[in-house]
PDB file of C-alpha atoms in Angstrom:
ATOM      1  CA  UNK A   1     -16.481  -1.089  -2.213  1.00  0.00           C
ATOM      2  CA  UNK A   2     -14.197  -1.196  -5.249  1.00  0.00           C
ATOM      3  CA  UNK A   3     -11.730   1.710  -5.529  1.00  0.00           C
ATOM      4  CA  UNK A   4      -9.617   2.218  -8.650  1.00  0.00           C
ATOM      5  CA  UNK A   5      -6.496   4.222  -9.462  1.00  0.00           C
ATOM      6  CA  UNK A   6      -4.505   4.537 -12.678  1.00  0.00           C
ATOM      7  CA  UNK A   7      -0.733   4.681 -12.354  1.00  0.00           C
ATOM      8  CA  UNK A   8       1.651   5.312 -15.232  1.00  0.00           C
ATOM      9  CA  UNK A   9       4.982   6.306 -13.735  1.00  0.00           C
ATOM     10  CA  UNK A  10       8.764   6.280 -13.863  1.00  0.00           C
ATOM     11  CA  UNK A  11      11.201   6.896 -10.983  1.00  0.00           C
ATOM     12  CA  UNK A  12      11.723  10.447 -12.276  1.00  0.00           C
ATOM     13  CA  UNK A  13       8.167  11.601 -11.513  1.00  0.00           C
ATOM     14  CA  UNK A  14       6.088  11.481  -8.314  1.00  0.00           C
ATOM     15  CA  UNK A  15       2.944   9.672  -9.501  1.00  0.00           C
ATOM     16  CA  UNK A  16       3.869   6.488  -7.666  1.00  0.00           C
ATOM     17  CA  UNK A  17       4.408   8.415  -4.441  1.00  0.00           C
ATOM     18  CA  UNK A  18       1.164  10.350  -4.855  1.00  0.00           C
ATOM     19  CA  UNK A  19      -0.744   7.107  -5.350  1.00  0.00           C
ATOM     20  CA  UNK A  20       0.928   5.593  -2.299  1.00  0.00           C
ATOM     21  CA  UNK A  21      -0.143   8.560  -0.148  1.00  0.00           C
ATOM     22  CA  UNK A  22      -3.718   8.393  -1.413  1.00  0.00           C
ATOM     23  CA  UNK A  23      -3.952   4.628  -0.830  1.00  0.00           C
ATOM     24  CA  UNK A  24      -2.347   4.999   2.599  1.00  0.00           C
ATOM     25  CA  UNK A  25      -5.017   7.531   3.614  1.00  0.00           C
ATOM     26  CA  UNK A  26      -7.754   5.387   2.065  1.00  0.00           C
ATOM     27  CA  UNK A  27      -6.739   2.358   4.124  1.00  0.00           C
ATOM     28  CA  UNK A  28      -7.061   4.355   7.341  1.00  0.00           C
ATOM     29  CA  UNK A  29     -10.750   5.035   6.732  1.00  0.00           C
ATOM     30  CA  UNK A  30     -11.686   2.044   4.527  1.00  0.00           C
ATOM     31  CA  UNK A  31      -9.532  -0.911   5.576  1.00  0.00           C
ATOM     32  CA  UNK A  32     -11.722  -3.452   3.789  1.00  0.00           C
ATOM     33  CA  UNK A  33     -12.100  -1.725   0.420  1.00  0.00           C
ATOM     34  CA  UNK A  34     -10.983  -3.576  -2.695  1.00  0.00           C
ATOM     35  CA  UNK A  35      -8.263  -1.396  -4.213  1.00  0.00           C
ATOM     36  CA  UNK A  36      -7.326  -1.804  -7.872  1.00  0.00           C
ATOM     37  CA  UNK A  37      -4.367  -0.065  -9.511  1.00  0.00           C
ATOM     38  CA  UNK A  38      -4.278  -0.155 -13.307  1.00  0.00           C
ATOM     39  CA  UNK A  39      -0.777   0.035 -14.761  1.00  0.00           C
ATOM     40  CA  UNK A  40       1.113  -0.724 -17.944  1.00  0.00           C
ATOM     41  CA  UNK A  41       3.972  -3.198 -18.119  1.00  0.00           C
ATOM     42  CA  UNK A  42       6.677  -0.515 -18.105  1.00  0.00           C
ATOM     43  CA  UNK A  43       5.324   0.982 -14.899  1.00  0.00           C
ATOM     44  CA  UNK A  44       5.022  -2.399 -13.237  1.00  0.00           C
ATOM     45  CA  UNK A  45       8.676  -3.141 -14.050  1.00  0.00           C
ATOM     46  CA  UNK A  46       9.711  -0.196 -11.823  1.00  0.00           C
ATOM     47  CA  UNK A  47       8.066  -1.691  -8.719  1.00  0.00           C
ATOM     48  CA  UNK A  48      11.268  -2.546  -6.907  1.00  0.00           C
ATOM     49  CA  UNK A  49      13.547  -1.196  -4.200  1.00  0.00           C
ATOM     50  CA  UNK A  50      11.703   1.704  -2.521  1.00  0.00           C
ATOM     51  CA  UNK A  51       8.876   1.575  -5.067  1.00  0.00           C
ATOM     52  CA  UNK A  52       7.235  -1.380  -3.344  1.00  0.00           C
ATOM     53  CA  UNK A  53       5.372   0.472  -0.612  1.00  0.00           C
ATOM     54  CA  UNK A  54       2.007  -0.157  -2.289  1.00  0.00           C
ATOM     55  CA  UNK A  55       2.382  -3.857  -1.499  1.00  0.00           C
ATOM     56  CA  UNK A  56       1.899  -2.991   2.177  1.00  0.00           C
ATOM     57  CA  UNK A  57      -1.662  -1.871   1.518  1.00  0.00           C
ATOM     58  CA  UNK A  58      -3.109  -5.019  -0.036  1.00  0.00           C
ATOM     59  CA  UNK A  59      -3.781  -3.647  -3.520  1.00  0.00           C
ATOM     60  CA  UNK A  60      -4.645  -5.499  -6.715  1.00  0.00           C
ATOM     61  CA  UNK A  61      -2.259  -4.578  -9.526  1.00  0.00           C
ATOM     62  CA  UNK A  62      -3.859  -5.016 -12.968  1.00  0.00           C
ATOM     63  CA  UNK A  63      -1.573  -4.753 -15.987  1.00  0.00           C
ATOM     64  CA  UNK A  64      -3.209  -3.351 -19.109  1.00  0.00           C
ATOM     65  CA  UNK A  65      -1.808  -3.714 -22.617  1.00  0.00           C
ATOM     66  CA  UNK A  66      -1.334  -0.278 -24.155  1.00  0.00           C
ATOM     67  CA  UNK A  67       0.092   0.737 -27.545  1.00  0.00           C
ATOM     68  CA  UNK A  68       3.871   0.883 -27.212  1.00  0.00           C
ATOM     69  CA  UNK A  69       4.021   4.038 -29.358  1.00  0.00           C
ATOM     70  CA  UNK A  70       2.117   6.044 -26.742  1.00  0.00           C
ATOM     71  CA  UNK A  71       3.908   8.355 -24.349  1.00  0.00           C
ATOM     72  CA  UNK A  72       3.117   8.079 -20.639  1.00  0.00           C
ATOM     73  CA  UNK A  73       0.403  10.720 -20.736  1.00  0.00           C
ATOM     74  CA  UNK A  74      -1.424   8.922 -23.536  1.00  0.00           C
ATOM     75  CA  UNK A  75      -0.947   5.546 -21.861  1.00  0.00           C
ATOM     76  CA  UNK A  76      -2.658   6.896 -18.773  1.00  0.00           C
ATOM     77  CA  UNK A  77      -5.525   8.359 -20.823  1.00  0.00           C
ATOM     78  CA  UNK A  78      -5.876   5.183 -22.886  1.00  0.00           C
ATOM     79  CA  UNK A  79      -6.506   3.220 -19.693  1.00  0.00           C
ATOM     80  CA  UNK A  80      -8.633   5.900 -18.028  1.00  0.00           C
ATOM     81  CA  UNK A  81     -11.080   6.226 -20.912  1.00  0.00           C
ATOM     82  CA  UNK A  82     -11.616   2.455 -21.010  1.00  0.00           C
ATOM     83  CA  UNK A  83     -11.081   1.449 -17.375  1.00  0.00           C
ATOM     84  CA  UNK A  84     -14.548  -0.097 -17.040  1.00  0.00           C
ATOM     85  CA  UNK A  85     -13.244  -3.037 -19.114  1.00  0.00           C
ATOM     86  CA  UNK A  86     -10.710  -3.998 -16.460  1.00  0.00           C
ATOM     87  CA  UNK A  87     -12.661  -3.374 -13.244  1.00  0.00           C
ATOM     88  CA  UNK A  88     -15.667  -4.839 -11.421  1.00  0.00           C
ATOM     89  CA  UNK A  89     -19.073  -3.652 -12.602  1.00  0.00           C
ATOM     90  CA  UNK A  90     -19.413  -1.063  -9.828  1.00  0.00           C
ATOM     91  CA  UNK A  91     -16.386   1.022  -8.861  1.00  0.00           C
ATOM     92  CA  UNK A  92     -15.127   4.415  -7.750  1.00  0.00           C
ATOM     93  CA  UNK A  93     -12.237   5.961  -9.661  1.00  0.00           C
ATOM     94  CA  UNK A  94      -9.949   8.450  -7.864  1.00  0.00           C
ATOM     95  CA  UNK A  95      -7.005  10.506  -9.195  1.00  0.00           C
ATOM     96  CA  UNK A  96      -3.686   9.887  -7.483  1.00  0.00           C
ATOM     97  CA  UNK A  97      -3.145  13.480  -6.222  1.00  0.00           C
ATOM     98  CA  UNK A  98      -5.696  13.047  -3.454  1.00  0.00           C
ATOM     99  CA  UNK A  99      -6.084  12.542   0.273  1.00  0.00           C
ATOM    100  CA  UNK A 100      -8.978  10.342   1.363  1.00  0.00           C
ATOM    101  CA  UNK A 101     -10.291  11.967   4.514  1.00  0.00           C
ATOM    102  CA  UNK A 102     -13.407   9.945   5.318  1.00  0.00           C
ATOM    103  CA  UNK A 103     -15.069   6.695   4.239  1.00  0.00           C
ATOM    104  CA  UNK A 104     -16.823   6.735   0.856  1.00  0.00           C
ATOM    105  CA  UNK A 105     -19.460   4.198   1.868  1.00  0.00           C
ATOM    106  CA  UNK A 106     -22.185   6.859   1.916  1.00  0.00           C
ATOM    107  CA  UNK A 107     -21.772   7.703  -1.772  1.00  0.00           C
ATOM    108  CA  UNK A 108     -25.170   8.136  -3.474  1.00  0.00           C
ATOM    109  CA  UNK A 109     -26.418   4.870  -4.968  1.00  0.00           C
ATOM    110  CA  UNK A 110     -28.692   6.332  -7.614  1.00  0.00           C
ATOM    111  CA  UNK A 111     -26.456   7.904 -10.304  1.00  0.00           C
ATOM    112  CA  UNK A 112     -25.186   5.522 -12.946  1.00  0.00           C
ATOM    113  CA  UNK A 113     -22.170   7.820 -13.244  1.00  0.00           C
ATOM    114  CA  UNK A 114     -21.732  10.458 -10.545  1.00  0.00           C
ATOM    115  CA  UNK A 115     -19.184  13.258 -10.802  1.00  0.00           C
ATOM    116  CA  UNK A 116     -18.439  16.708  -9.389  1.00  0.00           C
ATOM    117  CA  UNK A 117     -18.460  19.927 -11.405  1.00  0.00           C
ATOM    118  CA  UNK A 118     -15.059  21.150 -12.464  1.00  0.00           C
ATOM    119  CA  UNK A 119     -13.883  23.776  -9.949  1.00  0.00           C
ATOM    120  CA  UNK A 120     -17.284  23.450  -8.241  1.00  0.00           C
ATOM    121  CA  UNK A 121     -19.047  25.812 -10.608  1.00  0.00           C
ATOM    122  CA  UNK A 122     -21.053  25.915 -13.799  1.00  0.00           C
ATOM    123  CA  UNK A 123     -19.352  26.793 -17.063  1.00  0.00           C
ATOM    124  CA  UNK A 124     -20.977  30.237 -17.196  1.00  0.00           C
ATOM    125  CA  UNK A 125     -19.519  31.028 -13.755  1.00  0.00           C
ATOM    126  CA  UNK A 126     -16.054  29.649 -14.367  1.00  0.00           C
ATOM    127  CA  UNK A 127     -12.974  31.840 -14.821  1.00  0.00           C
ATOM    128  CA  UNK A 128     -11.639  29.201 -17.227  1.00  0.00           C
ATOM    129  CA  UNK A 129     -14.723  28.924 -19.445  1.00  0.00           C
ATOM    130  CA  UNK A 130     -12.718  30.305 -22.386  1.00  0.00           C
ATOM    131  CA  UNK A 131     -10.243  27.455 -21.880  1.00  0.00           C
ATOM    132  CA  UNK A 132     -13.065  24.885 -22.019  1.00  0.00           C
ATOM    133  CA  UNK A 133     -14.546  26.503 -25.106  1.00  0.00           C
ATOM    134  CA  UNK A 134     -11.224  26.736 -26.935  1.00  0.00           C
ATOM    135  CA  UNK A 135     -10.405  23.070 -26.326  1.00  0.00           C
ATOM    136  CA  UNK A 136     -13.834  21.965 -27.492  1.00  0.00           C
ATOM    137  CA  UNK A 137     -13.827  24.181 -30.589  1.00  0.00           C
ATOM    138  CA  UNK A 138     -10.596  22.579 -31.766  1.00  0.00           C
ATOM    139  CA  UNK A 139     -12.686  19.501 -32.575  1.00  0.00           C
ATOM    140  CA  UNK A 140     -16.070  21.152 -33.199  1.00  0.00           C
ATOM    141  CA  UNK A 141     -17.260  19.817 -29.848  1.00  0.00           C
ATOM    142  CA  UNK A 142     -19.218  21.264 -26.937  1.00  0.00           C
ATOM    143  CA  UNK A 143     -17.679  22.449 -23.681  1.00  0.00           C
ATOM    144  CA  UNK A 144     -20.340  20.754 -21.579  1.00  0.00           C
ATOM    145  CA  UNK A 145     -23.977  19.820 -21.191  1.00  0.00           C
ATOM    146  CA  UNK A 146     -26.581  22.084 -19.581  1.00  0.00           C
ATOM    147  CA  UNK A 147     -23.857  24.517 -18.479  1.00  0.00           C
ATOM    148  CA  UNK A 148     -21.982  21.726 -16.657  1.00  0.00           C
ATOM    149  CA  UNK A 149     -18.399  20.621 -17.235  1.00  0.00           C
ATOM    150  CA  UNK A 150     -17.382  17.708 -15.013  1.00  0.00           C
ATOM    151  CA  UNK A 151     -14.014  17.051 -13.408  1.00  0.00           C
ATOM    152  CA  UNK A 152     -12.474  13.703 -14.356  1.00  0.00           C
ATOM    153  CA  UNK A 153     -10.596  13.236 -11.072  1.00  0.00           C
ATOM    154  CA  UNK A 154     -13.405  11.274  -9.435  1.00  0.00           C
ATOM    155  CA  UNK A 155     -16.090   8.970 -10.814  1.00  0.00           C
ATOM    156  CA  UNK A 156     -18.706   6.874  -9.052  1.00  0.00           C
ATOM    157  CA  UNK A 157     -19.748   4.215 -11.547  1.00  0.00           C
ATOM    158  CA  UNK A 158     -22.607   1.736 -11.297  1.00  0.00           C
ATOM    159  CA  UNK A 159     -22.135  -0.521 -14.281  1.00  0.00           C
ATOM    160  CA  UNK A 160     -24.947  -0.493 -16.838  1.00  0.00           C
ATOM    161  CA  UNK A 161     -25.556  -0.062 -20.546  1.00  0.00           C
ATOM    162  CA  UNK A 162     -25.572   3.694 -19.951  1.00  0.00           C
ATOM    163  CA  UNK A 163     -22.188   3.772 -18.220  1.00  0.00           C
ATOM    164  CA  UNK A 164     -20.694   1.385 -20.780  1.00  0.00           C
ATOM    165  CA  UNK A 165     -21.919   3.657 -23.561  1.00  0.00           C
ATOM    166  CA  UNK A 166     -20.271   6.639 -21.882  1.00  0.00           C
ATOM    167  CA  UNK A 167     -16.893   4.910 -21.616  1.00  0.00           C
ATOM    168  CA  UNK A 168     -17.062   3.553 -25.161  1.00  0.00           C
ATOM    169  CA  UNK A 169     -17.816   6.964 -26.636  1.00  0.00           C
ATOM    170  CA  UNK A 170     -15.303   8.686 -24.346  1.00  0.00           C
ATOM    171  CA  UNK A 171     -12.535   6.337 -25.487  1.00  0.00           C
ATOM    172  CA  UNK A 172     -13.433   6.851 -29.162  1.00  0.00           C
ATOM    173  CA  UNK A 173     -13.518  10.638 -28.845  1.00  0.00           C
ATOM    174  CA  UNK A 174     -10.304  10.782 -26.839  1.00  0.00           C
ATOM    175  CA  UNK A 175      -8.519   8.689 -29.469  1.00  0.00           C
ATOM    176  CA  UNK A 176      -9.982  10.870 -32.214  1.00  0.00           C
ATOM    177  CA  UNK A 177      -8.675  14.002 -30.497  1.00  0.00           C
ATOM    178  CA  UNK A 178      -5.270  12.384 -29.998  1.00  0.00           C
ATOM    179  CA  UNK A 179      -4.990  11.593 -33.713  1.00  0.00           C
ATOM    180  CA  UNK A 180      -6.182  15.026 -34.850  1.00  0.00           C
ATOM    181  CA  UNK A 181      -4.289  17.194 -32.374  1.00  0.00           C
ATOM    182  CA  UNK A 182      -0.693  18.378 -32.400  1.00  0.00           C
ATOM    183  CA  UNK A 183       0.049  16.509 -29.199  1.00  0.00           C
ATOM    184  CA  UNK A 184      -2.084  18.520 -26.767  1.00  0.00           C
ATOM    185  CA  UNK A 185      -4.913  16.211 -25.733  1.00  0.00           C
ATOM    186  CA  UNK A 186      -7.386  16.847 -22.930  1.00  0.00           C
ATOM    187  CA  UNK A 187      -9.217  13.716 -21.826  1.00  0.00           C
ATOM    188  CA  UNK A 188     -11.680  15.815 -19.860  1.00  0.00           C
ATOM    189  CA  UNK A 189     -12.740  17.613 -23.036  1.00  0.00           C
ATOM    190  CA  UNK A 190     -13.656  14.322 -24.699  1.00  0.00           C
ATOM    191  CA  UNK A 191     -15.423  13.142 -21.520  1.00  0.00           C
ATOM    192  CA  UNK A 192     -17.689  16.175 -21.517  1.00  0.00           C
ATOM    193  CA  UNK A 193     -18.375  15.886 -25.236  1.00  0.00           C
ATOM    194  CA  UNK A 194     -19.393  12.256 -24.699  1.00  0.00           C
ATOM    195  CA  UNK A 195     -21.706  13.398 -21.916  1.00  0.00           C
ATOM    196  CA  UNK A 196     -23.232  15.964 -24.280  1.00  0.00           C
ATOM    197  CA  UNK A 197     -23.841  13.425 -27.049  1.00  0.00           C
ATOM    198  CA  UNK A 198     -25.498  11.069 -24.584  1.00  0.00           C
ATOM    199  CA  UNK A 199     -27.802  13.847 -23.304  1.00  0.00           C
ATOM    200  CA  UNK A 200     -26.349  13.932 -19.825  1.00  0.00           C
ATOM    201  CA  UNK A 201     -25.152  10.448 -18.893  1.00  0.00           C
ATOM    202  CA  UNK A 202     -23.288  11.985 -15.931  1.00  0.00           C
ATOM    203  CA  UNK A 203     -25.149  13.096 -12.805  1.00  0.00           C
ATOM    204  CA  UNK A 204     -23.790  15.900 -10.644  1.00  0.00           C
ATOM    205  CA  UNK A 205     -23.038  14.912  -7.038  1.00  0.00           C
ATOM    206  CA  UNK A 206     -21.986  17.001  -4.042  1.00  0.00           C
ATOM    207  CA  UNK A 207     -18.567  18.655  -4.125  1.00  0.00           C
ATOM    208  CA  UNK A 208     -17.526  16.932  -0.894  1.00  0.00           C
ATOM    209  CA  UNK A 209     -16.739  13.796  -2.914  1.00  0.00           C
ATOM    210  CA  UNK A 210     -14.080  15.569  -4.985  1.00  0.00           C
ATOM    211  CA  UNK A 211     -13.100  18.776  -3.194  1.00  0.00           C
ATOM    212  CA  UNK A 212     -10.787  20.397  -5.742  1.00  0.00           C
ATOM    213  CA  UNK A 213      -8.329  22.618  -3.930  1.00  0.00           C
ATOM    214  CA  UNK A 214      -6.467  25.191  -5.973  1.00  0.00           C
ATOM    215  CA  UNK A 215      -6.069  28.950  -6.145  1.00  0.00           C
ATOM    216  CA  UNK A 216      -8.745  29.470  -8.770  1.00  0.00           C
ATOM    217  CA  UNK A 217     -11.587  27.325  -7.536  1.00  0.00           C
ATOM    218  CA  UNK A 218     -14.774  27.546  -5.455  1.00  0.00           C
ATOM    219  CA  UNK A 219     -13.605  24.895  -3.001  1.00  0.00           C
ATOM    220  CA  UNK A 220     -14.187  26.679   0.291  1.00  0.00           C
ATOM    221  CA  UNK A 221     -17.830  25.618   0.844  1.00  0.00           C
ATOM    222  CA  UNK A 222     -16.844  21.954   0.607  1.00  0.00           C
ATOM    223  CA  UNK A 223     -13.603  21.655   2.587  1.00  0.00           C
ATOM    224  CA  UNK A 224     -15.242  21.255   6.002  1.00  0.00           C
ATOM    225  CA  UNK A 225     -17.281  18.179   4.996  1.00  0.00           C
ATOM    226  CA  UNK A 226     -14.965  16.903   2.267  1.00  0.00           C
ATOM    227  CA  UNK A 227     -14.469  13.155   1.941  1.00  0.00           C
ATOM    228  CA  UNK A 228     -11.714  13.545  -0.664  1.00  0.00           C
ATOM    229  CA  UNK A 229      -9.238  16.411  -1.017  1.00  0.00           C
ATOM    230  CA  UNK A 230      -8.088  16.739  -4.633  1.00  0.00           C
ATOM    231  CA  UNK A 231      -4.831  18.607  -4.257  1.00  0.00           C
ATOM    232  CA  UNK A 232      -3.641  19.638  -7.724  1.00  0.00           C
ATOM    233  CA  UNK A 233       0.109  19.209  -7.402  1.00  0.00           C
ATOM    234  CA  UNK A 234       0.640  21.322 -10.530  1.00  0.00           C
ATOM    235  CA  UNK A 235       2.764  24.233  -9.281  1.00  0.00           C
ATOM    236  CA  UNK A 236       0.682  26.753 -11.219  1.00  0.00           C
ATOM    237  CA  UNK A 237      -2.505  25.751  -9.412  1.00  0.00           C
ATOM    238  CA  UNK A 238      -1.568  24.317  -6.029  1.00  0.00           C
ATOM    239  CA  UNK A 239      -2.786  25.710  -2.744  1.00  0.00           C
ATOM    240  CA  UNK A 240      -1.944  22.853  -0.379  1.00  0.00           C
ATOM    241  CA  UNK A 241       1.264  21.988   1.464  1.00  0.00           C
ATOM    242  CA  UNK A 242       1.294  18.522  -0.114  1.00  0.00           C
ATOM    243  CA  UNK A 243       2.258  20.035  -3.482  1.00  0.00           C
ATOM    244  CA  UNK A 244       5.928  20.083  -2.499  1.00  0.00           C
ATOM    245  CA  UNK A 245       7.797  17.269  -4.254  1.00  0.00           C
ATOM    246  CA  UNK A 246      10.161  16.697  -1.357  1.00  0.00           C
ATOM    247  CA  UNK A 247       7.201  15.975   0.916  1.00  0.00           C
ATOM    248  CA  UNK A 248       5.525  13.717  -1.633  1.00  0.00           C
ATOM    249  CA  UNK A 249       8.721  11.713  -2.217  1.00  0.00           C
ATOM    250  CA  UNK A 250       9.291  11.272   1.503  1.00  0.00           C
ATOM    251  CA  UNK A 251       6.524   8.657   1.672  1.00  0.00           C
ATOM    252  CA  UNK A 252       9.077   6.118   0.418  1.00  0.00           C
ATOM    253  CA  UNK A 253      11.362   6.771   3.381  1.00  0.00           C
ATOM    254  CA  UNK A 254      11.168   5.029   6.750  1.00  0.00           C
ATOM    255  CA  UNK A 255      10.359   8.319   8.473  1.00  0.00           C
ATOM    256  CA  UNK A 256       8.501  11.323   7.066  1.00  0.00           C
ATOM    257  CA  UNK A 257       7.565  13.746   9.866  1.00  0.00           C
ATOM    258  CA  UNK A 258       6.468  16.615   7.604  1.00  0.00           C
ATOM    259  CA  UNK A 259       4.178  14.310   5.655  1.00  0.00           C
ATOM    260  CA  UNK A 260       2.780  12.853   8.866  1.00  0.00           C
ATOM    261  CA  UNK A 261       2.046  16.355  10.157  1.00  0.00           C
ATOM    262  CA  UNK A 262       0.084  17.193   7.016  1.00  0.00           C
ATOM    263  CA  UNK A 263      -1.864  13.942   7.056  1.00  0.00           C
ATOM    264  CA  UNK A 264      -2.734  14.405  10.716  1.00  0.00           C
ATOM    265  CA  UNK A 265      -4.837  17.428   9.738  1.00  0.00           C
ATOM    266  CA  UNK A 266      -4.894  17.836   5.947  1.00  0.00           C
ATOM    267  CA  UNK A 267      -7.767  20.311   5.976  1.00  0.00           C
ATOM    268  CA  UNK A 268      -5.496  22.802   7.753  1.00  0.00           C
ATOM    269  CA  UNK A 269      -2.364  22.286   5.623  1.00  0.00           C
ATOM    270  CA  UNK A 270      -2.311  25.698   3.950  1.00  0.00           C
ATOM    271  CA  UNK A 271       0.797  27.258   5.469  1.00  0.00           C
ATOM    272  CA  UNK A 272       1.965  28.798   2.193  1.00  0.00           C
ATOM    273  CA  UNK A 273      -1.416  30.200   1.181  1.00  0.00           C
ATOM    274  CA  UNK A 274      -2.455  33.743   1.996  1.00  0.00           C
ATOM    275  CA  UNK A 275      -5.484  34.073  -0.266  1.00  0.00           C
ATOM    276  CA  UNK A 276      -7.427  31.975  -2.742  1.00  0.00           C
ATOM    277  CA  UNK A 277      -8.805  34.868  -4.824  1.00  0.00           C
ATOM    278  CA  UNK A 278     -12.270  33.554  -4.225  1.00  0.00           C
ATOM    279  CA  UNK A 279     -14.023  36.329  -6.164  1.00  0.00           C
ATOM    280  CA  UNK A 280     -11.840  35.617  -9.254  1.00  0.00           C
ATOM    281  CA  UNK A 281     -11.488  39.279 -10.196  1.00  0.00           C
ATOM    282  CA  UNK A 282      -7.888  39.395  -9.005  1.00  0.00           C
ATOM    283  CA  UNK A 283      -7.141  36.268 -11.006  1.00  0.00           C
ATOM    284  CA  UNK A 284      -8.626  37.703 -14.180  1.00  0.00           C
ATOM    285  CA  UNK A 285      -6.955  41.102 -13.688  1.00  0.00           C
ATOM    286  CA  UNK A 286      -3.558  39.456 -13.176  1.00  0.00           C
ATOM    287  CA  UNK A 287      -3.707  38.281 -16.794  1.00  0.00           C
ATOM    288  CA  UNK A 288      -4.182  41.761 -18.273  1.00  0.00           C
ATOM    289  CA  UNK A 289      -1.471  44.029 -19.772  1.00  0.00           C
ATOM    290  CA  UNK A 290      -2.563  46.787 -17.373  1.00  0.00           C
ATOM    291  CA  UNK A 291      -1.746  44.618 -14.362  1.00  0.00           C
ATOM    292  CA  UNK A 292       1.599  43.554 -15.822  1.00  0.00           C
ATOM    293  CA  UNK A 293       2.444  47.207 -16.543  1.00  0.00           C
ATOM    294  CA  UNK A 294       1.629  48.264 -12.961  1.00  0.00           C
ATOM    295  CA  UNK A 295       3.579  45.323 -11.601  1.00  0.00           C
ATOM    296  CA  UNK A 296       6.685  46.426 -13.497  1.00  0.00           C
ATOM    297  CA  UNK A 297       6.286  49.976 -12.176  1.00  0.00           C
ATOM    298  CA  UNK A 298       5.923  48.626  -8.637  1.00  0.00           C
ATOM    299  CA  UNK A 299       9.071  46.525  -9.033  1.00  0.00           C
ATOM    300  CA  UNK A 300      11.231  49.121 -10.773  1.00  0.00           C
ATOM    301  CA  UNK A 301      10.054  52.573  -9.654  1.00  0.00           C
ATOM    302  CA  UNK A 302       8.443  52.650  -6.221  1.00  0.00           C
ATOM    303  CA  UNK A 303       8.344  56.446  -6.100  1.00  0.00           C
ATOM    304  CA  UNK A 304       6.279  56.670  -9.289  1.00  0.00           C
ATOM    305  CA  UNK A 305       4.070  53.793  -8.140  1.00  0.00           C
ATOM    306  CA  UNK A 306       3.388  55.519  -4.803  1.00  0.00           C
ATOM    307  CA  UNK A 307       2.398  58.684  -6.684  1.00  0.00           C
ATOM    308  CA  UNK A 308       0.132  56.661  -8.974  1.00  0.00           C
ATOM    309  CA  UNK A 309      -1.375  54.914  -5.934  1.00  0.00           C
ATOM    310  CA  UNK A 310      -2.082  58.263  -4.271  1.00  0.00           C
ATOM    311  CA  UNK A 311      -3.886  59.488  -7.406  1.00  0.00           C
ATOM    312  CA  UNK A 312      -5.945  56.292  -7.401  1.00  0.00           C
ATOM    313  CA  UNK A 313      -6.961  56.839  -3.762  1.00  0.00           C
ATOM    314  CA  UNK A 314      -8.029  60.419  -4.513  1.00  0.00           C
ATOM    315  CA  UNK A 315     -10.002  59.264  -7.536  1.00  0.00           C
ATOM    316  CA  UNK A 316     -11.846  56.601  -5.525  1.00  0.00           C
ATOM    317  CA  UNK A 317     -12.577  59.091  -2.758  1.00  0.00           C
ATOM    318  CA  UNK A 318     -13.918  61.589  -5.280  1.00  0.00           C
ATOM    319  CA  UNK A 319     -15.998  58.863  -6.953  1.00  0.00           C
ATOM    320  CA  UNK A 320     -17.717  58.010  -3.642  1.00  0.00           C
TER     321      UNK A 320
END
């Protein structure tokens, strides 16, 4: 099986370390997989000193020419939206902020392009549907196809005219959005618009192949059987112990006991998580002025808050 990553990185970020962790976990369950890492020349030039750990895992580094004017984000997206040009016909793409828990050999063979729904839910169910819609409307696009918005962190690709058409259109739309925007470009928005224009070139596959773990996501039904844990190291979204930069960076050291402990049982590494707000109401309410107002009262005047809380209890009791 051909597994692909995209790595655009400098020593000041943790993308190299995240990729190293993902590849390290992949090799434990798929020692014979062909691993390809697509980079630009600037990233490749940083592969020295401690940033050589990937060499231990028998990976194929492919250097892609990217426009020099692009920042690192756009360099990564430039490669991602056209990666089929640089890889074998059939491949699986995986984001770097992942832990590979089990072999991927049982991936469905039928879909030309197989992907998992973003946050494991349809657009109409999603607490971020307004975010999807806003991004799409900026370019007069659609937020998905048949109520589905796919997550770009995992792709199972069986090369064909259909998959080539998807990548070609995706790359064109992403570049169009980059040129028209004020610097905020979402490659996933252009991916889902391309899927819409091609009348559903992407096929939904089970969430176990890209179990997206964050505090605002319907991930719980998939964790037990998950093949890939997609960790979201963004501090605003994380729910997994791996999100800590000091743990991620430790992979470059000779010893990393905390990292080893997490990788020994990654499906239980939620020591800093007390709830995931799985019904989403608490998440939505936390964005309202009413919640912010009550929070300030709670922080600054506990006596008044306790009185207010008592009145709320009496009201609820009376309502029953």
